[in-house]
Coordinates of C-alpha atoms in Angstrom, one line a residue:
X1 CA 49.1 8.5 27.3
X2 CA 52.0 8.7 24.9
X3 CA 53.9 12.0 24.6
X4 CA 53.6 13.5 21.1
X5 CA 57.0 14.4 19.7
X6 CA 57.6 17.8 18.2
X7 CA 58.6 18.2 14.5
X8 CA 62.1 19.2 15.6
X9 CA 62.5 16.0 17.6
X10 CA 61.1 13.9 14.8
X11 CA 63.4 15.4 12.1
X12 CA 66.3 15.3 14.5
X13 CA 65.7 11.6 15.2
X14 CA 65.3 10.9 11.5
X15 CA 68.6 12.6 10.6
X16 CA 70.4 10.8 13.5
X17 CA 68.9 7.4 12.5
X18 CA 70.1 7.9 8.9
X19 CA 73.5 9.0 9.9
X20 CA 73.8 6.1 12.4
X21 CA 72.9 3.6 9.7
X22 CA 75.4 5.2 7.4
X23 CA 78.1 5.1 10.1
X24 CA 77.3 1.4 11.0
X25 CA 77.5 0.5 7.3
X26 CA 80.9 2.3 6.9
X27 CA 82.1 0.7 10.1
X28 CA 81.1 -2.8 9.0
X29 CA 82.6 -2.2 5.6
X30 CA 85.9 -1.0 7.1
X31 CA 86.0 -3.9 9.6
X32 CA 85.4 -6.4 6.8
X33 CA 88.0 -4.7 4.7
X34 CA 90.6 -4.7 7.5
X35 CA 89.8 -8.4 8.2
X36 CA 90.1 -9.3 4.5
X37 CA 93.4 -7.4 4.3
X38 CA 94.9 -9.0 7.3
X39 CA 93.5 -12.4 6.4
X40 CA 95.2 -11.9 3.0
X41 CA 98.5 -11.2 4.7
X42 CA 98.1 -14.4 6.8
X43 CA 97.3 -16.4 3.7
X44 CA 100.3 -14.9 1.9
X45 CA 102.6 -16.1 4.8
X46 CA 101.1 -19.6 4.7
X47 CA 101.2 -19.6 0.9
X48 CA 104.9 -18.8 1.0
X49 CA 105.5 -21.6 3.5
X50 CA 103.5 -24.0 1.3
X51 CA 105.6 -23.1 -1.7
X52 CA 108.8 -23.5 0.2
X53 CA 107.6 -27.0 1.4
X54 CA 106.7 -27.9 -2.2
X55 CA 110.2 -26.9 -3.4
X56 CA 111.7 -28.9 -0.5
X57 CA 109.7 -32.0 -1.5
X58 CA 110.7 -31.7 -5.2
X59 CA 114.3 -31.0 -4.4
X60 CA 114.7 -34.1 -2.2
X61 CA 112.2 -36.1 -4.3
X62 CA 110.4 -37.1 -1.1
X63 CA 107.4 -38.6 -3.0
X64 CA 109.7 -41.3 -4.3
X65 CA 111.9 -41.8 -1.3
X66 CA 109.1 -41.6 1.2
X67 CA 111.5 -40.1 3.7
X68 CA 109.1 -37.4 4.9
X69 CA 110.7 -37.2 8.3
X70 CA 113.4 -35.2 6.6
X71 CA 110.7 -32.4 6.3
X72 CA 111.5 -31.7 10.0
X73 CA 114.3 -29.6 8.7
X74 CA 111.7 -27.1 7.5
X75 CA 110.8 -26.3 11.1
X76 CA 114.2 -24.7 11.5
X77 CA 113.9 -22.8 8.2
X78 CA 110.4 -21.4 8.9
X79 CA 110.7 -18.3 11.2
X80 CA 107.2 -18.7 12.7
X81 CA 107.2 -21.5 15.3
X82 CA 103.4 -21.8 15.5
X83 CA 103.0 -22.8 11.8
X84 CA 101.8 -26.4 11.3
X85 CA 102.9 -28.2 8.1
X86 CA 101.0 -31.2 6.7
X87 CA 101.6 -33.3 3.5
X88 CA 98.7 -35.3 2.2
X89 CA 98.6 -37.6 -0.8
X90 CA 95.8 -37.5 -3.4
X91 CA 93.7 -40.1 -1.5
X92 CA 93.8 -38.1 1.7
X93 CA 96.4 -40.1 3.6
X94 CA 98.6 -38.0 5.8
X95 CA 102.3 -38.4 4.8
X96 CA 103.7 -35.9 7.2
X97 CA 102.5 -33.5 10.0
X98 CA 104.8 -31.2 12.0
X99 CA 102.6 -31.1 15.0
X100 CA 101.8 -34.8 15.3
X101 CA 104.5 -37.4 16.0
X102 CA 102.5 -40.4 15.1
X103 CA 101.2 -38.9 11.9
X104 CA 101.0 -42.2 10.1
X105 CA 98.1 -43.2 12.2
X106 CA 96.1 -40.0 11.6
X107 CA 92.7 -40.3 10.1
X108 CA 92.1 -39.7 6.4
X109 CA 92.1 -35.9 5.5
X110 CA 90.5 -36.1 2.1
X111 CA 87.1 -34.7 3.4
X112 CA 88.7 -31.8 5.2
X113 CA 87.1 -28.5 3.9
X114 CA 90.4 -26.9 2.9
X115 CA 91.5 -30.0 1.0
X116 CA 88.2 -30.2 -0.8
X117 CA 88.5 -26.6 -1.9
X118 CA 92.1 -27.2 -3.0
X119 CA 91.0 -30.3 -5.0
X120 CA 88.5 -28.3 -7.1
X121 CA 90.0 -24.8 -7.0
X122 CA 93.7 -25.4 -6.6
X123 CA 93.8 -23.9 -3.2
X124 CA 91.5 -23.4 -0.2
X125 CA 91.4 -22.1 3.4
X126 CA 89.3 -22.7 6.5
X127 CA 89.2 -21.8 10.2
X128 CA 88.2 -24.8 12.4
X129 CA 88.9 -27.0 15.4
X130 CA 91.4 -29.8 14.8
X131 CA 90.2 -33.1 16.2
X132 CA 93.7 -34.5 16.1
X133 CA 95.4 -31.8 18.1
X134 CA 92.4 -30.4 19.9
X135 CA 93.3 -26.8 18.9
X136 CA 91.9 -24.2 16.5
X137 CA 93.8 -23.6 13.3
X138 CA 93.7 -21.3 10.3
X139 CA 94.3 -23.9 7.5
X140 CA 95.6 -23.2 4.0
X141 CA 95.9 -26.1 1.5
X142 CA 97.3 -26.2 -2.1
X143 CA 97.0 -28.9 -4.8
X144 CA 100.3 -30.0 -6.4
X145 CA 98.9 -32.7 -8.7
X146 CA 100.4 -35.7 -6.8
X147 CA 99.9 -34.4 -3.3
X148 CA 98.5 -31.6 -1.1
X149 CA 100.6 -29.3 1.0
X150 CA 98.6 -27.9 3.9
X151 CA 99.9 -25.2 6.2
X152 CA 98.2 -23.9 9.3
X153 CA 98.7 -21.4 12.0
X154 CA 97.3 -21.7 15.5
X155 CA 94.2 -19.5 15.7
X156 CA 95.0 -18.1 19.2
X157 CA 94.4 -14.7 20.8
X158 CA 97.3 -13.2 19.0
X159 CA 95.8 -14.2 15.6
X160 CA 92.4 -12.9 16.6
X161 CA 93.8 -9.6 17.6
X162 CA 95.7 -9.6 14.4
X163 CA 92.5 -10.1 12.4
X164 CA 90.6 -7.3 14.3
X165 CA 90.5 -3.8 13.0
X166 CA 92.5 -1.2 14.7
X167 CA 90.5 0.6 17.4
X168 CA 91.6 4.0 16.3
X169 CA 89.3 4.0 13.3
X170 CA 86.4 3.1 15.6
X171 CA 87.2 6.1 17.9
X172 CA 87.5 8.3 14.9
X173 CA 84.0 7.3 13.7
X174 CA 82.5 7.9 17.2
X175 CA 84.1 11.4 17.2
X176 CA 82.7 12.2 13.8
X177 CA 79.3 10.9 14.9
X178 CA 79.3 13.3 17.9
X179 CA 80.2 16.2 15.7
X180 CA 77.5 15.4 13.3
X181 CA 75.1 15.1 16.2
X182 CA 75.8 18.6 17.3
X183 CA 75.5 20.0 13.8
X184 CA 72.2 18.3 13.2
X185 CA 70.9 19.5 16.5
X186 CA 71.7 23.1 15.6
X187 CA 70.2 22.7 12.0
X188 CA 67.0 21.2 13.3
X189 CA 66.7 23.9 15.9
X190 CA 66.8 26.6 13.1
X191 CA 64.6 24.6 10.8
X192 CA 62.0 24.1 13.6
X193 CA 61.6 27.8 14.0
X194 CA 60.4 28.1 10.4
X195 CA 58.3 25.0 10.7
X196 CA 56.6 26.2 13.9
X197 CA 55.8 29.5 12.4
X198 CA 54.3 27.8 9.3
X199 CA 52.3 25.6 11.6
X200 CA 50.9 28.6 13.6
X201 CA 50.1 30.3 10.3
X202 CA 48.3 27.2 9.0
X203 CA 46.1 27.0 12.1
X204 CA 45.2 30.7 11.8
X205 CA 44.6 30.4 8.1
X206 CA 42.3 27.4 8.8
X207 CA 40.2 29.7 11.0
X208 CA 40.4 32.5 8.4
X209 CA 42.1 34.8 10.9
X210 CA 44.3 37.8 10.1
X211 CA 48.1 37.4 10.2
X212 CA 50.0 40.2 12.0
X213 CA 53.4 41.5 11.1
X214 CA 55.3 39.5 13.8
X215 CA 53.7 36.2 12.7
X216 CA 54.5 37.0 9.1
X217 CA 58.2 37.5 9.9
X218 CA 60.2 34.3 9.1
X219 CA 63.9 33.4 9.4
X220 CA 66.2 34.5 6.6
X221 CA 66.5 31.2 4.7
X222 CA 64.9 29.4 1.9
X223 CA 62.1 27.9 4.0
X224 CA 61.5 31.4 5.6
X225 CA 61.2 32.9 2.1
X226 CA 58.6 30.2 1.2
X227 CA 56.7 31.0 4.4
X228 CA 56.7 34.7 3.7
X229 CA 55.4 34.2 0.2
X230 CA 52.7 31.9 1.5
X231 CA 51.6 34.5 4.0
X232 CA 51.6 37.2 1.3
X233 CA 49.5 35.0 -1.0
X234 CA 47.1 34.2 1.9
X235 CA 46.6 37.9 2.7
X236 CA 46.0 38.7 -0.9
X237 CA 43.4 35.9 -1.0
X238 CA 41.7 37.3 2.1
X239 CA 41.5 40.7 0.5
X240 CA 40.2 39.1 -2.7
X241 CA 37.6 37.0 -0.8
X242 CA 36.4 40.1 1.0
X243 CA 36.0 42.0 -2.2
X244 CA 34.2 39.1 -3.8
X245 CA 31.9 38.9 -0.7
X246 CA 31.1 42.6 -1.2
X247 CA 30.5 42.2 -4.9
X248 CA 28.2 39.2 -4.1
X249 CA 26.3 41.3 -1.6
X250 CA 26.0 44.1 -4.1
X251 CA 24.8 41.7 -6.7
X252 CA 22.3 40.2 -4.3
X253 CA 20.9 43.6 -3.4
X254 CA 20.8 44.5 -7.0
X255 CA 19.0 41.3 -7.9
X256 CA 16.4 41.9 -5.2
X257 CA 15.4 45.3 -6.6
X258 CA 14.8 43.9 -10.1
X259 CA 11.4 42.8 -11.3
X260 CA 12.8 39.7 -13.0
X261 CA 13.4 36.5 -11.2
X262 CA 17.1 35.6 -11.4
X263 CA 18.7 32.3 -10.3
X264 CA 22.4 31.3 -10.5
X265 CA 23.2 27.5 -10.3
X266 CA 26.3 25.4 -10.3
X267 CA 26.9 22.5 -12.7
X268 CA 25.1 20.1 -10.2
X269 CA 22.0 22.3 -10.5
X270 CA 22.4 23.5 -6.9
X271 CA 21.4 27.0 -6.0
X272 CA 24.2 29.6 -5.7
X273 CA 22.1 32.8 -5.7
X274 CA 18.5 33.6 -6.3
X275 CA 16.3 36.6 -5.7
X276 CA 12.7 36.8 -4.2
X277 CA 11.1 37.2 -7.6
X278 CA 12.5 34.0 -8.7
X279 CA 10.8 32.1 -5.9
X280 CA 7.6 34.0 -6.5
X281 CA 7.5 33.3 -10.2
X282 CA 8.4 29.6 -9.7
X283 CA 5.6 29.3 -7.2
X284 CA 3.1 30.7 -9.7
X285 CA 4.4 28.5 -12.5
X286 CA 4.4 25.3 -10.3
X287 CA 1.0 25.8 -8.7
X288 CA 2.6 25.3 -5.3
X289 CA 3.5 27.7 -2.5
X290 CA 6.3 25.7 -0.9
X291 CA 8.7 25.0 -3.8
X292 CA 12.4 25.7 -3.3
X293 CA 14.9 27.0 -5.8
X294 CA 16.6 23.6 -6.3
X295 CA 13.2 21.9 -7.1
X296 CA 12.5 24.3 -10.0
X297 CA 14.0 21.7 -12.4
X298 CA 11.4 19.1 -11.2
X299 CA 8.3 20.9 -12.5
X300 CA 7.0 19.9 -15.9
X301 CA 7.0 23.5 -17.3
X302 CA 10.9 23.4 -17.1
X303 CA 11.2 20.3 -19.3
X304 CA 12.8 22.4 -22.1
X305 CA 15.3 23.9 -19.6
X306 CA 16.3 20.4 -18.4
X307 CA 16.8 19.1 -21.9
X308 CA 18.9 22.1 -22.8
X309 CA 21.0 21.7 -19.7
X310 CA 21.4 17.9 -20.3
X311 CA 22.9 18.7 -23.7
X312 CA 25.2 21.5 -22.6
X313 CA 26.5 20.4 -19.2
X314 CA 28.4 17.4 -20.5
X315 CA 32.0 17.4 -19.5
X316 CA 33.3 16.8 -23.0
X317 CA 31.6 20.0 -24.3
X318 CA 33.6 23.2 -24.3
X319 CA 32.6 26.6 -25.6
X320 CA 34.0 30.1 -25.7
X321 CA 32.7 33.1 -23.8
X322 CA 31.4 34.7 -27.0
X323 CA 29.6 31.5 -28.0
X324 CA 27.7 30.7 -24.8
X325 CA 24.6 28.5 -25.4
X326 CA 21.3 29.9 -24.4
X327 CA 17.6 29.2 -24.7
X328 CA 14.4 31.3 -24.5
X329 CA 10.8 30.4 -24.4
X330 CA 7.4 31.5 -23.0
X331 CA 5.2 29.9 -20.4
X332 CA 1.5 30.8 -20.1
X333 CA 0.1 30.1 -16.6
X334 CA -3.4 31.2 -15.6
X335 CA -3.3 34.0 -18.3
X336 CA 0.0 35.2 -16.9
X337 CA 2.9 35.0 -19.3
X338 CA 6.5 34.3 -18.2
X339 CA 9.5 34.5 -20.4
X340 CA 12.1 31.9 -19.5
X341 CA 15.7 32.5 -20.4
X342 CA 18.7 30.2 -19.6
X343 CA 22.4 30.7 -20.4
X344 CA 25.3 28.3 -19.7
X345 CA 28.7 29.8 -18.8
X346 CA 32.1 28.5 -19.7
X347 CA 32.6 26.9 -16.3
X348 CA 29.3 25.0 -16.7
X349 CA 27.4 27.1 -14.1
X350 CA 24.3 28.7 -15.5
X351 CA 21.7 31.4 -15.0
X352 CA 17.9 31.1 -15.3
X353 CA 15.9 34.4 -15.8
X354 CA 12.1 34.5 -15.3
X355 CA 10.4 37.6 -16.5
X356 CA 6.7 38.4 -16.0
X357 CA 5.8 39.9 -19.3
X358 CA 2.1 40.4 -18.5
X359 CA 2.8 43.4 -16.3
X360 CA 3.8 45.9 -19.0
X361 CA 0.5 45.1 -20.9
X362 CA -1.4 45.6 -17.7
X363 CA 0.2 49.0 -17.1
X364 CA -0.7 50.1 -20.6
X365 CA -4.3 49.1 -20.2
X366 CA -4.4 50.7 -16.8
X367 CA -3.2 54.0 -18.2
X368 CA -5.9 53.9 -20.9
X369 CA -8.7 53.0 -18.5
X370 CA -7.6 55.1 -15.6
X371 CA -9.2 58.4 -16.5
X372 CA -12.5 56.9 -17.7
X373 CA -12.7 54.6 -14.7
X374 CA -12.2 57.5 -12.2
X375 CA -14.8 59.6 -14.1
X376 CA -17.2 56.7 -14.2
X377 CA -16.8 55.7 -10.5
X378 CA -17.2 59.3 -9.4
X379 CA -20.2 59.9 -11.7
X380 CA -22.4 57.2 -10.2
X381 CA -22.5 58.4 -6.5
X382 CA -22.6 62.1 -7.6
X383 CA -25.6 61.3 -9.9
X384 CA -27.4 59.6 -7.1
X385 CA -26.8 62.4 -4.6
X386 CA -27.9 65.0 -7.2
X387 CA -31.1 63.0 -8.0
X388 CA -32.0 62.7 -4.3
X389 CA -31.4 66.4 -3.8
X390 CA -33.4 67.4 -6.9
X391 CA -36.3 65.3 -5.7
X392 CA -36.3 67.0 -2.3
X393 CA -35.9 70.5 -3.9
X394 CA -38.6 69.8 -6.5
X395 CA -41.1 68.5 -4.0
X396 CA -41.2 70.8 -0.9
X397 CA -44.4 69.3 0.4
X398 CA -43.1 65.7 0.5
X399 CA -43.8 64.0 3.8
X400 CA -41.0 63.8 6.4
X401 CA -40.6 60.0 6.2
X402 CA -39.8 60.3 2.4
X403 CA -37.6 63.3 3.1
X404 CA -35.6 61.2 5.7
X405 CA -35.4 58.3 3.3
X406 CA -33.9 60.5 0.5
X407 CA -31.5 62.2 2.9
X408 CA -30.2 58.8 4.2
X409 CA -29.7 57.5 0.6
X410 CA -27.8 60.7 -0.3
X411 CA -25.7 60.3 2.9
X412 CA -24.9 56.7 1.9
X413 CA -23.8 57.8 -1.5
X414 CA -21.8 60.6 0.0
X415 CA -20.0 58.1 2.3
X416 CA -19.4 55.9 -0.7
X417 CA -17.9 58.9 -2.5
X418 CA -15.8 59.7 0.5
X419 CA -14.4 56.1 0.7
X420 CA -13.7 56.2 -3.0
X421 CA -11.8 59.5 -2.8
X422 CA -9.9 58.2 0.2
X423 CA -8.9 55.0 -1.7
X424 CA -7.9 57.0 -4.7
X425 CA -5.9 59.4 -2.5
X426 CA -4.2 56.4 -0.8
X427 CA -3.3 54.8 -4.1
X428 CA -1.8 58.0 -5.4
X429 CA 0.2 58.6 -2.2
X430 CA 1.6 55.0 -2.5
X431 CA 2.6 55.4 -6.1
X432 CA 3.7 59.1 -6.1
X433 CA 4.8 59.8 -2.5
X434 CA 5.7 56.4 -1.1
X435 CA 8.8 57.9 0.5
X436 CA 6.6 59.9 2.9
X437 CA 5.4 56.8 4.7
X438 CA 7.3 56.1 7.9
X439 CA 8.9 52.6 7.9
X440 CA 9.9 50.7 11.0
X441 CA 10.1 47.1 12.3
X442 CA 6.6 45.7 12.4
X443 CA 5.4 42.5 14.0
X444 CA 3.1 40.9 11.4
X445 CA 1.2 38.6 13.8
X446 CA 0.2 41.7 15.9
X447 CA -1.0 43.5 12.7
X448 CA -3.1 40.5 11.6
X449 CA -4.6 40.0 15.0
X450 CA -5.6 43.6 15.3
X451 CA -7.3 43.5 11.9
X452 CA -9.2 40.3 12.7
X453 CA -10.3 41.9 16.0
X454 CA -11.6 45.0 14.3
X455 CA -13.6 42.8 11.8
X456 CA -14.8 40.3 14.4
X457 CA -18.4 41.3 14.3
X458 CA -18.6 41.0 10.5
X459 CA -16.7 37.7 10.6
X460 CA -19.0 36.3 13.2
X461 CA -22.1 37.3 11.4
X462 CA -21.0 35.1 8.4
X463 CA -19.5 32.3 10.6
X464 CA -16.0 32.8 9.1
X465 CA -13.1 31.3 11.0
X466 CA -9.6 32.8 10.8
X467 CA -6.4 30.8 11.4
X468 CA -3.0 32.6 11.8
X469 CA 0.1 30.5 11.1
X470 CA 2.7 33.2 11.7
X471 CA 5.4 33.0 14.4
X472 CA 5.5 35.7 17.1
X473 CA 9.0 36.8 16.0
X474 CA 8.2 37.4 12.3
X475 CA 9.0 41.0 11.6
X476 CA 9.3 43.1 8.5
X477 CA 10.4 46.7 7.7
X478 CA 7.1 48.5 6.9
X479 CA 4.4 50.9 7.6
X480 CA 1.8 49.7 10.1
X481 CA -1.1 51.6 8.5
X482 CA -0.4 50.2 5.0
X483 CA 0.2 46.7 6.3
X484 CA -3.1 46.9 8.2
X485 CA -4.8 48.1 5.0
X486 CA -3.3 45.0 3.1
X487 CA -4.7 42.4 5.5
X488 CA -8.0 44.4 6.1
X489 CA -8.7 44.5 2.3
X490 CA -7.9 40.8 1.9
X491 CA -10.2 39.8 4.7
X492 CA -13.0 42.2 3.7
X493 CA -12.7 40.8 0.2
X494 CA -13.4 37.3 1.6
X495 CA -16.2 38.6 3.9
X496 CA -17.9 40.4 0.9
X497 CA -17.5 37.8 -1.9
X498 CA -16.3 34.4 -0.6
X499 CA -19.6 33.4 1.1
X500 CA -20.6 32.2 4.5
X501 CA -19.2 29.3 6.7
X502 CA -15.7 29.5 5.2
X503 CA -12.2 29.4 6.6
X504 CA -9.4 31.9 6.2
X505 CA -5.7 31.0 6.8
X506 CA -2.8 33.4 6.8
X507 CA 0.7 31.8 7.1
X508 CA 4.4 32.6 6.7
X509 CA 5.5 29.6 4.6
X510 CA 9.1 30.5 3.7
X511 CA 11.8 33.1 4.4
X512 CA 15.3 33.9 3.1
X513 CA 17.9 36.5 4.0
X514 CA 15.9 39.4 2.7
X515 CA 12.2 38.4 2.5
X516 CA 9.3 36.7 4.3
X517 CA 6.9 34.8 2.1
X518 CA 3.2 34.8 3.0
X519 CA 0.1 33.0 1.8
X520 CA -3.5 34.2 2.3
X521 CA -6.2 31.6 1.5
X522 CA -10.0 31.2 2.0
X523 CA -12.2 28.3 1.3
X524 CA -14.9 30.3 -0.5
X525 CA -16.2 30.3 -4.0
X526 CA -13.0 31.5 -5.6
X527 CA -12.7 33.8 -8.6
X528 CA -13.5 32.7 -12.2
X529 CA -10.3 32.0 -14.1
X530 CA -11.1 34.6 -16.8
X531 CA -11.1 37.3 -14.2
X532 CA -8.2 36.1 -12.1
X533 CA -5.4 38.0 -13.9
X534 CA -7.2 41.3 -13.7
X535 CA -8.3 41.5 -10.1
X536 CA -5.5 43.8 -9.1
X537 CA -6.5 46.4 -11.6
X538 CA -8.1 49.6 -10.5
X539 CA -11.9 49.6 -10.5
X540 CA -12.0 46.1 -11.9
X541 CA -15.1 44.3 -10.7
X542 CA -16.2 40.7 -11.4
X543 CA -19.9 41.6 -10.7
X544 CA -20.1 45.4 -10.7
X545 CA -23.7 45.5 -9.5
X546 CA -23.1 43.3 -6.5
X547 CA -19.9 45.1 -5.7
X548 CA -21.7 48.5 -5.5
X549 CA -24.5 46.9 -3.6
X550 CA -22.0 45.7 -0.9
X551 CA -20.3 49.1 -0.8
X552 CA -17.0 48.2 -2.6
X553 CA -15.0 50.8 -4.4
X554 CA -13.1 48.3 -6.7
X555 CA -9.8 49.6 -5.4
X556 CA -9.2 47.2 -2.5
X557 CA -6.9 44.7 -4.2
X558 CA -5.2 47.4 -6.2
X559 CA -4.3 49.0 -2.8
X560 CA -3.1 45.6 -1.6
X561 CA -0.8 45.2 -4.6
X562 CA 0.6 48.7 -4.5
X563 CA 1.2 48.6 -0.7
X564 CA 3.1 45.3 -1.0
X565 CA 5.2 46.7 -3.9
X566 CA 6.0 49.7 -1.7
X567 CA 7.3 47.2 0.8
X568 CA 9.7 45.8 -1.9
X569 CA 7.4 42.7 -2.3
X570 CA 5.2 41.2 -5.0
X571 CA 1.8 39.5 -4.9
X572 CA -0.1 37.1 -7.1
X573 CA -3.4 35.1 -6.9
X574 CA -4.6 31.7 -8.0
X575 CA -7.6 29.5 -7.4
X576 CA -7.0 26.4 -5.2
X577 CA -7.9 23.0 -6.7
X578 CA -10.1 22.2 -3.7
X579 CA -11.9 25.6 -4.0
X580 CA -11.2 29.1 -2.8
X581 CA -8.6 31.7 -3.6
X582 CA -4.9 31.9 -2.6
X583 CA -2.8 35.1 -2.5
X584 CA 1.0 34.7 -2.5
X585 CA 3.0 37.8 -1.5
X586 CA 6.4 38.8 -0.1
X587 CA 7.4 41.5 2.4
X588 CA 11.0 42.8 2.8
X589 CA 12.9 42.3 6.1
X590 CA 14.8 45.5 5.6

């Protein structure tokens, strides 16, 4: 497995490699410069000899006399004994050579490289092996119109050393290289301290960990100052993110206590933050109990919202904070009215607000009818009791069987009156003294199981099957008595009015951070649509005669609604397409 190099090693090697390349380039340049300089000196020497030879030829008019052997005199005049002198005519015939006695029989020199260069450039030089003498020469030739004068020096060890650069410069470069090596080693050591600290900081920052004072202390240099500033910015960001998280938590808690359904979405229409009422209202509008916040834009009722968003989420559209586009319209669903509002912000995120505007009207009607309803409901059993007692008091001789009958009927009405007063008292306690109820962690499946067990005889008598789809670990923060009353009233409502041979299903179909979402359904006769929106009103009866006959007070579903609201939840009802009724409600986890 290859060993991974540290940053210090890498940057050290990079610096050394760059300096080494620079040193080699300088060295090669200096060597070439020295070689060119000394080669130039050598050529100057040969050039002077060539000029002296030319003057000698002209002085003695050797080209006419042809007495080139007289050029041997030049050997004594030239101080360097190893210089070879050759005179060549324009056709390449050797007229004289100081190193070859039988120069007249030498091969033609016209094709010699130095001669060719002199022919076209006036002068030329070349280092090569001489086939005539079998030795290496440094040749220099010059063109003098009627002839060429070529001089050469034996290219022996002495000349090679002469052409080599002095070794002192090489030793000087090596010494400089070693000094730079030590300097770079120290620099990279100091640099690596800052880099290592930055690396450790980056790892901790990637895990969103806090940075202590020692880790935030960098060396006193430019890189250290950069590291200190980055740590300072990171700590400020952590503080800001913490504050934002707290603000988001506060916003979420605030949203969940509102009655309106609020949803925040990013430009891609993905959920950022929604409250439970938003899910509840969307479920009512969409006629489905399993819709998620992201799928809200797929339901037909939100066609106007989609069109509005398509027009305002385009990248080329910009708007100021005081000119934010918004839309508002109303949706009527099962005689329940929802006001839909949508606003697009400057960063192209947007908010959808869903408000149930039927509730204020219901409350107004409830206040108007409350007094008369209570008086009416109390009047009926009291009138019955009074009638039975007056009959007994006015007929003292009535037979015992009739007396027993009237007493039993009066007792039934008294019990009905007691139940009615208890339900009214419970409702008032929920609305006016809800804080007096003790709240704790309640297992919903246990509550539902106990209620079904208590009503088992009544369920069996009508052949009603109950199915519980609630996990064992589902718990809410609530009051066990009120929650038992919720499920008991719902089941008794099905027993009394849904018919025989039906099925009841209670399930927990969704949950989020703060709420559990429940559905209660039966497969009975359902509720006529014209009555559906009023079933949670106090004393409201679809068939008042049948309700009284079955012993109902008309307050069961009103108790259910108020108890669920006390648990920070909400409830709604709708008929199922295949028949029966469905109640959708939420219960708070905390």
